[in-house]
Short mmCIF file of C-alpha atoms in Angstrom, two decimals:
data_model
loop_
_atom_site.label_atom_id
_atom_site.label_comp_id
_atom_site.label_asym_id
_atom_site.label_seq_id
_atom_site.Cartn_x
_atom_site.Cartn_y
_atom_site.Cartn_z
CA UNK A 1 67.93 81.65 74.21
CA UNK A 2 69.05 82.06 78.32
CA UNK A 3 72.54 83.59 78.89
CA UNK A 4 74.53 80.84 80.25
CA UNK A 5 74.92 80.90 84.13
CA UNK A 6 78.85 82.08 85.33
CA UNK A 7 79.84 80.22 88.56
CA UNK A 8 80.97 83.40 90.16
CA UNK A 9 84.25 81.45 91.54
CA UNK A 10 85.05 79.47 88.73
CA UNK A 11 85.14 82.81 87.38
CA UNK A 12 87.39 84.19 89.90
CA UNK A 13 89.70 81.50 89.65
CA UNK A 14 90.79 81.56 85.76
CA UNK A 15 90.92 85.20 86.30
CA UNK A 16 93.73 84.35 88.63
CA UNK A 17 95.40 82.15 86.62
CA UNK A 18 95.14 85.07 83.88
CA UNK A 19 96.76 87.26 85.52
CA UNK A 20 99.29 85.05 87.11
CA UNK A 21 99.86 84.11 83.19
CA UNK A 22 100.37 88.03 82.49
CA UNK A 23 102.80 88.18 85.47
CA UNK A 24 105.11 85.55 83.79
CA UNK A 25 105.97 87.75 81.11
CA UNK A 26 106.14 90.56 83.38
CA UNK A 27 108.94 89.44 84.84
CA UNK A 28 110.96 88.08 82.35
CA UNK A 29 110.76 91.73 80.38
CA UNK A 30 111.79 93.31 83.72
CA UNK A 31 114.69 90.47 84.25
CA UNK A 32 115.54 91.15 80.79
CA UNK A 33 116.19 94.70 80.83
CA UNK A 34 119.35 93.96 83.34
CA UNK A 35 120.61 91.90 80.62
CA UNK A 36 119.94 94.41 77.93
CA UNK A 37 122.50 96.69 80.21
CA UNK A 38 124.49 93.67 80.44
CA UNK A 39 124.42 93.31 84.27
CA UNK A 40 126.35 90.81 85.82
CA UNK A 41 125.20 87.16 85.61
CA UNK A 42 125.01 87.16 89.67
CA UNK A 43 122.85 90.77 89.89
CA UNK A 44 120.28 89.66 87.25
CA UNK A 45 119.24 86.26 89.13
CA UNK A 46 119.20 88.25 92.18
CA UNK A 47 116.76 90.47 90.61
CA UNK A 48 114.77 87.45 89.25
CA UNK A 49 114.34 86.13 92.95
CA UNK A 50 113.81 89.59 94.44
CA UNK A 51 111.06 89.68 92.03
CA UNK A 52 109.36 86.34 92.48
CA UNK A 53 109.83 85.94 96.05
CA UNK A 54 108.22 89.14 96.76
CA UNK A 55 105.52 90.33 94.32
CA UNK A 56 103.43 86.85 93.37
CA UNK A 57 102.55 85.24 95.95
CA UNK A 58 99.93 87.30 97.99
CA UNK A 59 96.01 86.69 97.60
CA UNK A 60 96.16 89.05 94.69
CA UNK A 61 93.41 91.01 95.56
CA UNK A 62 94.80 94.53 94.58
CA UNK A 63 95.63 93.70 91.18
CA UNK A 64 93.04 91.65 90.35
CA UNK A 65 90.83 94.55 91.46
CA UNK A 66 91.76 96.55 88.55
CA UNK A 67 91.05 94.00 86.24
CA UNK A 68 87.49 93.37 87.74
CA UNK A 69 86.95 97.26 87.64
CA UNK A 70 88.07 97.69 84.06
CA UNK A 71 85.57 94.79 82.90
CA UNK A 72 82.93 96.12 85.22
CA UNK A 73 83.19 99.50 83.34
CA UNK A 74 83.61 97.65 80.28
CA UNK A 75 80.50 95.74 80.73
CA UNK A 76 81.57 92.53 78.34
CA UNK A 77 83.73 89.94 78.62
CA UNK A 78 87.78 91.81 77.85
CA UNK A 79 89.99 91.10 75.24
CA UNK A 80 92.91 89.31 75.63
CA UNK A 81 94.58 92.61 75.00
CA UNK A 82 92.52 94.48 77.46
CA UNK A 83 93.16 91.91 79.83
CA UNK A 84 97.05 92.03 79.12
CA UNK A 85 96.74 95.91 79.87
CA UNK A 86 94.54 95.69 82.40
CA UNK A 87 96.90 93.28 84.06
CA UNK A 88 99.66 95.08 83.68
CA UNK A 89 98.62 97.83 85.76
CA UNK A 90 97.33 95.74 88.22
CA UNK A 91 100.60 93.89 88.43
CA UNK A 92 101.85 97.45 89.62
CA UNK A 93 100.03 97.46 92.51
CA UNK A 94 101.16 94.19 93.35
CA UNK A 95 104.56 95.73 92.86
CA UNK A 96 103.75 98.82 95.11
CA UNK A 97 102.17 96.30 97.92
CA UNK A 98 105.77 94.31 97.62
CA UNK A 99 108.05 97.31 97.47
CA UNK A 100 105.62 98.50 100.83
CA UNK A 101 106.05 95.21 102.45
CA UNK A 102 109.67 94.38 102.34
CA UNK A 103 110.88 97.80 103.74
CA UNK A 104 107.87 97.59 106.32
CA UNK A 105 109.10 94.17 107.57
CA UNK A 106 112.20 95.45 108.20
CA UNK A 107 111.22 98.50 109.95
CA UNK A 108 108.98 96.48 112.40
CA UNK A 109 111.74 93.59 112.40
CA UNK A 110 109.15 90.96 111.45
CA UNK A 111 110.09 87.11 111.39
CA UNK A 112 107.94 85.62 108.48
CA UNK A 113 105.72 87.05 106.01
CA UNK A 114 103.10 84.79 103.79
CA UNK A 115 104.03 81.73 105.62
CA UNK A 116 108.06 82.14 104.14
CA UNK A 117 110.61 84.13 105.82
CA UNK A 118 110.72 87.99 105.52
CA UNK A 119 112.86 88.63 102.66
CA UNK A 120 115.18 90.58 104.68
CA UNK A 121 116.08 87.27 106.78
CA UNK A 122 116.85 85.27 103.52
CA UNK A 123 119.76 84.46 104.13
CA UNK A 124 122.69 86.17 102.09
CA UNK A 125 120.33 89.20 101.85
CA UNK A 126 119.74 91.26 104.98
CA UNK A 127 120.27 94.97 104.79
CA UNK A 128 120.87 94.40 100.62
CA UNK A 129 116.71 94.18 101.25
CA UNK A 130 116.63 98.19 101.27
CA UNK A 131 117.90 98.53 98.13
CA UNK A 132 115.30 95.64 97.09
CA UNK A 133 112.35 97.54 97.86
CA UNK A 134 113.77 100.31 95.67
CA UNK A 135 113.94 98.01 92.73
CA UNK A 136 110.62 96.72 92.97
CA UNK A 137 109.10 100.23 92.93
CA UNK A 138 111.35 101.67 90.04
CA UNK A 139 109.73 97.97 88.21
CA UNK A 140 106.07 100.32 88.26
CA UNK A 141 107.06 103.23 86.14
CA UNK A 142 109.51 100.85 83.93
CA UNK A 143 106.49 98.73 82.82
CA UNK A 144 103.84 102.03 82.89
CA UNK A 145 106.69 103.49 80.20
CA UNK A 146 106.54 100.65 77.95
CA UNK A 147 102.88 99.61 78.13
CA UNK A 148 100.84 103.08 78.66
CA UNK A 149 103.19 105.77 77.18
CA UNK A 150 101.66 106.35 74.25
CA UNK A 151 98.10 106.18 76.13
CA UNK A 152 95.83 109.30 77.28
CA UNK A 153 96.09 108.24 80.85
CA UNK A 154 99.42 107.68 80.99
CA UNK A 155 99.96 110.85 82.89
CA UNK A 156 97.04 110.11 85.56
CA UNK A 157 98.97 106.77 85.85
CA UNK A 158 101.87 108.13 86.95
CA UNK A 159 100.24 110.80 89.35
CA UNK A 160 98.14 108.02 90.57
CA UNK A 161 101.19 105.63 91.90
CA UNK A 162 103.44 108.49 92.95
CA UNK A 163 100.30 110.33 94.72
CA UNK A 164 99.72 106.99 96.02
CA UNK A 165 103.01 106.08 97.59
CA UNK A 166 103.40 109.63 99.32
CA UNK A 167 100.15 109.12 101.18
CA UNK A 168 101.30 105.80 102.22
CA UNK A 169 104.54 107.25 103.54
CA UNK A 170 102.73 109.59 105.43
CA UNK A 171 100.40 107.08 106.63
CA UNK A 172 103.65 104.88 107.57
CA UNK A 173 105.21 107.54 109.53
CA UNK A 174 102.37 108.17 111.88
CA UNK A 175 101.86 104.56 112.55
CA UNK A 176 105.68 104.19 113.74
CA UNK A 177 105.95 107.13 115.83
CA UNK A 178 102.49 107.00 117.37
CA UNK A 179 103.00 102.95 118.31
CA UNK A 180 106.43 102.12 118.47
CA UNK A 181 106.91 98.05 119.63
CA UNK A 182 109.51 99.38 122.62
CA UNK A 183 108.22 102.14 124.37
CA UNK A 184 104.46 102.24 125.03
CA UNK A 185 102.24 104.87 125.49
CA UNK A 186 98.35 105.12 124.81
CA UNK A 187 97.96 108.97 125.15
CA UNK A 188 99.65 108.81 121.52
CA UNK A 189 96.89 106.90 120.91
CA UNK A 190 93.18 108.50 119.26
CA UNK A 191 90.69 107.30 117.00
CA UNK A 192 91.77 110.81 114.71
CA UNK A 193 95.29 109.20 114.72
CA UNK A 194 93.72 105.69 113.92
CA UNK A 195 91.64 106.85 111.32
CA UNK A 196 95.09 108.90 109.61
CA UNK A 197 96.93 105.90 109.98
CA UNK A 198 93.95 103.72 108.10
CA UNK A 199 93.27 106.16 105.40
CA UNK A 200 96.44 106.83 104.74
CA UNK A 201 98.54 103.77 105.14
CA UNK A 202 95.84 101.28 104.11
CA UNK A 203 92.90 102.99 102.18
CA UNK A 204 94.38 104.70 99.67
CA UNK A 205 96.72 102.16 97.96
CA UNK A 206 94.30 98.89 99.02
CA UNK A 207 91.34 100.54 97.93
CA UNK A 208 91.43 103.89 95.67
CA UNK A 209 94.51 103.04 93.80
CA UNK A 210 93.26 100.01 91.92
CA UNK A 211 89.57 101.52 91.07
CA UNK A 212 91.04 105.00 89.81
CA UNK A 213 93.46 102.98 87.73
CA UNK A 214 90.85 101.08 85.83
CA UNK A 215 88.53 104.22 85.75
CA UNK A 216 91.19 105.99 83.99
CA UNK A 217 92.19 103.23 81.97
CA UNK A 218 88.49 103.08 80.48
CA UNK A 219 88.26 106.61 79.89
CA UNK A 220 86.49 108.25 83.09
CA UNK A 221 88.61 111.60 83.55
CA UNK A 222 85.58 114.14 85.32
CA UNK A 223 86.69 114.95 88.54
CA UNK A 224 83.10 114.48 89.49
CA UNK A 225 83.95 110.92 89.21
CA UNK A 226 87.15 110.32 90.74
CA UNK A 227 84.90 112.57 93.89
CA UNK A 228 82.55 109.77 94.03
CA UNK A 229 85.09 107.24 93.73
CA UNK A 230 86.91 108.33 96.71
CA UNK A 231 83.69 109.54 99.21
CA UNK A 232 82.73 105.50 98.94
CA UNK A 233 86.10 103.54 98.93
CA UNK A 234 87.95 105.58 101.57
CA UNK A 235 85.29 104.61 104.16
CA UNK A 236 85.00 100.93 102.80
CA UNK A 237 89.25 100.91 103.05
CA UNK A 238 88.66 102.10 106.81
CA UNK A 239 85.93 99.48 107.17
CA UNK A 240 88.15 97.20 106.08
CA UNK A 241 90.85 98.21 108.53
CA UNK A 242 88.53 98.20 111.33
CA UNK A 243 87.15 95.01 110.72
CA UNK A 244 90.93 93.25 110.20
CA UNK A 245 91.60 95.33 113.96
CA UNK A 246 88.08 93.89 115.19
CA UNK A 247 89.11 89.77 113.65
CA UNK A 248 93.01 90.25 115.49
CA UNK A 249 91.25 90.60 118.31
CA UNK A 250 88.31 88.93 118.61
CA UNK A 251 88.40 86.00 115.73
CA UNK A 252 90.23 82.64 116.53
CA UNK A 253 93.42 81.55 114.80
CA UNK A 254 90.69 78.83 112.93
CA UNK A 255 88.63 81.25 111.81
CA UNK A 256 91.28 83.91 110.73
CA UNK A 257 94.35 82.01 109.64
CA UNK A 258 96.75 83.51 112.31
CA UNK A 259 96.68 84.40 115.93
CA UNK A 260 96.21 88.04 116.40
CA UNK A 261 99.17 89.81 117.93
CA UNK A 262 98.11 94.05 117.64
CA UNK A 263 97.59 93.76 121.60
CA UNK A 264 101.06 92.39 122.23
CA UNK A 265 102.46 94.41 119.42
CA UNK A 266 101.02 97.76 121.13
CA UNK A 267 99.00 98.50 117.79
CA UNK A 268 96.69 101.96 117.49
CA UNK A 269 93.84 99.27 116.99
CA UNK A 270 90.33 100.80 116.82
CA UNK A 271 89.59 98.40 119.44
CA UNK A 272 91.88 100.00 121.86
CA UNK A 273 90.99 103.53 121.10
CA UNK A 274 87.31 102.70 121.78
CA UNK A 275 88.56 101.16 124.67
CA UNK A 276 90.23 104.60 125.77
CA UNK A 277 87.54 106.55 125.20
CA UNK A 278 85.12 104.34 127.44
CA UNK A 279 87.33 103.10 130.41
CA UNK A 280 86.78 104.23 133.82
CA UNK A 281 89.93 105.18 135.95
CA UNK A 282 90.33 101.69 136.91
CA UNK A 283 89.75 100.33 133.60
CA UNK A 284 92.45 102.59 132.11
CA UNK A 285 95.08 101.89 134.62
CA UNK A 286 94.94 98.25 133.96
CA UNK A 287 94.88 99.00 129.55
CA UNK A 288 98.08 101.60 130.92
CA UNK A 289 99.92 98.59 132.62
CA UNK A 290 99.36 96.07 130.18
CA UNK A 291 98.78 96.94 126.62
CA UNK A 292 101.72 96.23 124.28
CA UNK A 293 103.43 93.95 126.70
CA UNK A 294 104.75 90.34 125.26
CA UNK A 295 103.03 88.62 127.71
CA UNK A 296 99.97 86.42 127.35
CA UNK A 297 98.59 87.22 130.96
CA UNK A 298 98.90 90.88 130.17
CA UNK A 299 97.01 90.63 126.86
CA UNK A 300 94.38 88.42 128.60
CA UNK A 301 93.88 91.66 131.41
CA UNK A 302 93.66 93.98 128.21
CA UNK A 303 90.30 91.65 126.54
CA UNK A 304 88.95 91.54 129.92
CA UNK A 305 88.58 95.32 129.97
CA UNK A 306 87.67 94.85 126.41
CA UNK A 307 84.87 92.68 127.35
CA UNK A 308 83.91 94.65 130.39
CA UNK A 309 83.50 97.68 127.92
CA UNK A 310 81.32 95.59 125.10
CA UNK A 311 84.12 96.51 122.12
CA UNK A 312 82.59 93.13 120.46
CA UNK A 313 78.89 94.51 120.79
CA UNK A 314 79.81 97.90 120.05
CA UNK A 315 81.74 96.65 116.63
CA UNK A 316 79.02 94.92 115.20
CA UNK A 317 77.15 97.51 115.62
CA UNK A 318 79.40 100.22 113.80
CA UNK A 319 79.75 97.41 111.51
CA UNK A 320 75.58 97.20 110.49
CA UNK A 321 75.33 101.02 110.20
CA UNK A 322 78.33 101.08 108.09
CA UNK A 323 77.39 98.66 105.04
CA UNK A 324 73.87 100.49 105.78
CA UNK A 325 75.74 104.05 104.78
CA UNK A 326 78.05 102.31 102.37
CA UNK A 327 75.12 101.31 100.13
CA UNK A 328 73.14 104.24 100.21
CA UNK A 329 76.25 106.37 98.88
CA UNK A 330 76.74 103.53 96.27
CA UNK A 331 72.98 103.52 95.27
CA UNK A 332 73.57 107.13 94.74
CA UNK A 333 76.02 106.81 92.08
CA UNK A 334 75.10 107.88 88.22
CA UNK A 335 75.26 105.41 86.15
CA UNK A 336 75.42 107.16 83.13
CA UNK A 337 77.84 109.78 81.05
CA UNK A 338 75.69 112.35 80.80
CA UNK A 339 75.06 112.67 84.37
CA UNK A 340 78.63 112.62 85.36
CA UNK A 341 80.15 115.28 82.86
CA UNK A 342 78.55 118.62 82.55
CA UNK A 343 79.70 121.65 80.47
CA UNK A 344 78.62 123.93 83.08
CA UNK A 345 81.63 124.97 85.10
CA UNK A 346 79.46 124.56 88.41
CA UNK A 347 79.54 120.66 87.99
CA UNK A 348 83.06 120.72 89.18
CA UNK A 349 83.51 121.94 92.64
CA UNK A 350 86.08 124.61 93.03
CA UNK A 351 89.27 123.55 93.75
CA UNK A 352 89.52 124.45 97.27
CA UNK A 353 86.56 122.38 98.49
CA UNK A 354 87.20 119.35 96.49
CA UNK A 355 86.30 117.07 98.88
CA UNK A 356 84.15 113.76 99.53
CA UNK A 357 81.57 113.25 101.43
CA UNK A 358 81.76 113.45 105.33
CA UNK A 359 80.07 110.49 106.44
CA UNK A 360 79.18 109.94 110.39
CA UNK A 361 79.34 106.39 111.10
CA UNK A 362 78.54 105.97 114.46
CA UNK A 363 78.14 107.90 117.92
CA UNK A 364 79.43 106.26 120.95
CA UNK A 365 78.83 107.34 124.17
CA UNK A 366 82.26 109.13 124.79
CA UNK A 367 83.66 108.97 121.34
CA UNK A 368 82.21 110.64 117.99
CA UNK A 369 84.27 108.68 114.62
CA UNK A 370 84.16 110.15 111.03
CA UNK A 371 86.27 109.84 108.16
CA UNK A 372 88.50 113.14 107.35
CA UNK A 373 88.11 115.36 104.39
CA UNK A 374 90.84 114.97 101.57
CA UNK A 375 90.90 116.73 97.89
CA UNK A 376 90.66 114.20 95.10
CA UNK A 377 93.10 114.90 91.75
CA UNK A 378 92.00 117.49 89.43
CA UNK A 379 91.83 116.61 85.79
CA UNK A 380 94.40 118.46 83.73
CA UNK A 381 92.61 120.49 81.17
CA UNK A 382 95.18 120.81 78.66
CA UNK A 383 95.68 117.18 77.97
CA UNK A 384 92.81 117.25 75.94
CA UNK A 385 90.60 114.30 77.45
CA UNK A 386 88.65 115.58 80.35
CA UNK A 387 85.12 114.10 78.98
CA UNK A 388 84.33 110.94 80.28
CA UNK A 389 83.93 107.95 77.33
CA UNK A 390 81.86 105.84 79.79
CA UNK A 391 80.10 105.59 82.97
CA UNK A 392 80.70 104.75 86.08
CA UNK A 393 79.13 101.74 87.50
CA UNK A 394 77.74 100.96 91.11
CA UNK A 395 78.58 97.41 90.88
CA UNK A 396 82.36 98.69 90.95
CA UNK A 397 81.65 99.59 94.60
CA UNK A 398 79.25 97.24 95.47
CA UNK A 399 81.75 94.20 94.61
CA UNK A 400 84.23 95.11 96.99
CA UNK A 401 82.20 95.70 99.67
CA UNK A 402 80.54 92.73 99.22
CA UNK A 403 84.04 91.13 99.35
CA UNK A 404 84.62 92.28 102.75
CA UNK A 405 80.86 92.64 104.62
CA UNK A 406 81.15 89.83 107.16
CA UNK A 407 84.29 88.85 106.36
CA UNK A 408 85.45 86.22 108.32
CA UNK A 409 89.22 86.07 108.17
#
């Protein structure tokens, strides 16, 4: 008897409405711990619409990843226990990605955000929004206490988000003192600074975070693993990033939902920094005169040079070779235990040169691009569960670069 065929978005779309479910109760235990202090009537509703306004209402993507990664591992339909769990932590990252995007709004004094109005410009709320952002982050660890304390992981959990956050603080600062909005100034810019700005700001919490969550979740603690993990989703994060820098650009407000602003908003774009390392003198002066300026004439000088200096041609290009490199390093990937957990110390790479893989993506003419070297986290010995229980999987790797290869918007 034939396994029935699964419409791969029908799919998709009651696993949304799963996890949306999950999210319900989510926020009623977090609204219901300010009652349980007996907060005022006025700071607990606040709280509810803090939460709702900021953390449900994106595409999703981030959580839902860590579902799709835990039944990936899993390789069976979940439980509606595993899927509660599984939820939960994804419903963190949803949570990180809110607490992120409310304080980022306001430091780049953005207008709207998700087609509604930044929550800092809601009215009655306003600078109250700092404090905000600090609320939605402390949610994480309140419902990683209750729902994971008692699990193995629940130490790589924490790690995980607070390792997590730092590197997107890092990757925060670099973006606003390399390419602040007022004063402009493109020998700040470099493709090493756009690449520190992707990985860091972008890659690590988009990308990483929700795949090491459901790894650990399901039991995968060798550091072999968590190597692997990171020398394939770092570069598909900066993919990613390159490809959203490549659509502002170069996609029309049809195709991509919004009209792209990082020219007029004096982004370090990996379209400009190409741009920098090819211009001629006359090239650059005109990129020098008019990049970051709010003016439509000057943004239509900048993709002249643009054109002139075949970014488009030179994208696609970098794109090809990319999923090309991507899929060899995931066809790479053991698919079983055994071959990721050895007892020989030698399967671990000393802890100084614990680092994924260096990948050259593509040579220009005047500019060489590769991702940077970082460590990955260590397994802690004396926790007691540093053997994997299952494999990883390639399809964990495969389905998110799938998601994006292409992409149109």
């Amino acid at each position: 008897m034939s396994t029935p065929t699964v419409d791969p978005k029908a799919k998709a779309a009651e696993t949304k409405k799963r996890f949306l479910d999950v999210w319900q109760k989510l926020e009623e235990e977090l609204v219901d711990l300010m009652k349980k202090h007996s907060m005022p009537e006025d700071a607990t509703e606040w709280y509810r619409k803090n939460l709702n306004y900021n953390t449900p209402w994106g595409k999703l993507n981030r959580g839902i990843s860590v579902v799709d990664t835990y039944e990936i591992l899993q390789g069976r339909t979940l439980t509606d226990e595993e899927f509660f769990k599984a939820s939960v932590l994804g419903w963190c990252v949803e949570l990180l990605q809110a607490f992120f995007l409310v304080s980022d709004d306001m430091m780049d004094a953005s207008i709207t955000r998700r087609g509604q109005p930044c929550w800092y410009r809601v009215p009655h709320v306003g600078n109250i929004a700092i404090n905000d952002s600090f609320m939605l982050e402390a949610a994480i660890y309140h419902l990683l206490k209750v729902h994971f304390r008692q699990e193995k992981c629940y130490a790589y959990l924490l790690e995980l988000f607070l390792e997590t956050t730092f590197k997107t603080e890092i990757g925060q600062l670099i973006d606003l003192i390399t390419a602040p909005e007022e004063e402009v100034d493109l020998s700040k810019f470099s493709l090493k600074k756009h690449q520190l700005i992707v990985i860091y700001k972008t890659a690590y919490y988009s990308f990483y975070l929700p795949v090491a969550l459901g790894m650990r979740y399901a039991g995968i603690n060798s550091d072999s693993a968590y190597a692997t993990a990171l020398s394939i989703l770092i570069p598909i994060g900066e993919y990613f990033q390159i490809q959203d820098d490549y659509l502002d650009c170069f996609g029309t407000p049809e195709q991509i939902g919004k009209i792209g602003t990082d020219i007029l908003d004096n982004k370090c774009s990996w379209n400009i920094n190409i741009a920098l390392q090819k211009a001629n003198e006359k090239q650059r002066k005109i990129l020098d005169e008019n990049y970051g300026k709010k003016d439509s004439a000057c943004e239509a000088r900048v993709k002249e040079v643009f054109n002139e200096l075949q970014i488009e041609p030179l994208y696609k290009e970098y794109e090809q070779k990319t999923y090309e490199t991507l899929n060899k390093l995931i066809d790479a990937v053991p698919e079983d235990v055994a071959s990721t957990v050895s007892s020989s110390p030698a399967s671990t790479p000393p802890r100084s040169t614990c680092m994924y893989t260096s990948l050259t993506i593509v040579n220009f003419q005047n500019a060489q691009y590769k991702p940077m070297m970082e460590p990955f986290p260590l397994t802690i010995p004396n926790l007691g569960n540093d053997k994997d229980t299952i494999g990883l999987k390639r399809e964990v790797f495969r389905s998110f670069l799938n998601k994006i290869y292409k992409r149109q918007k």
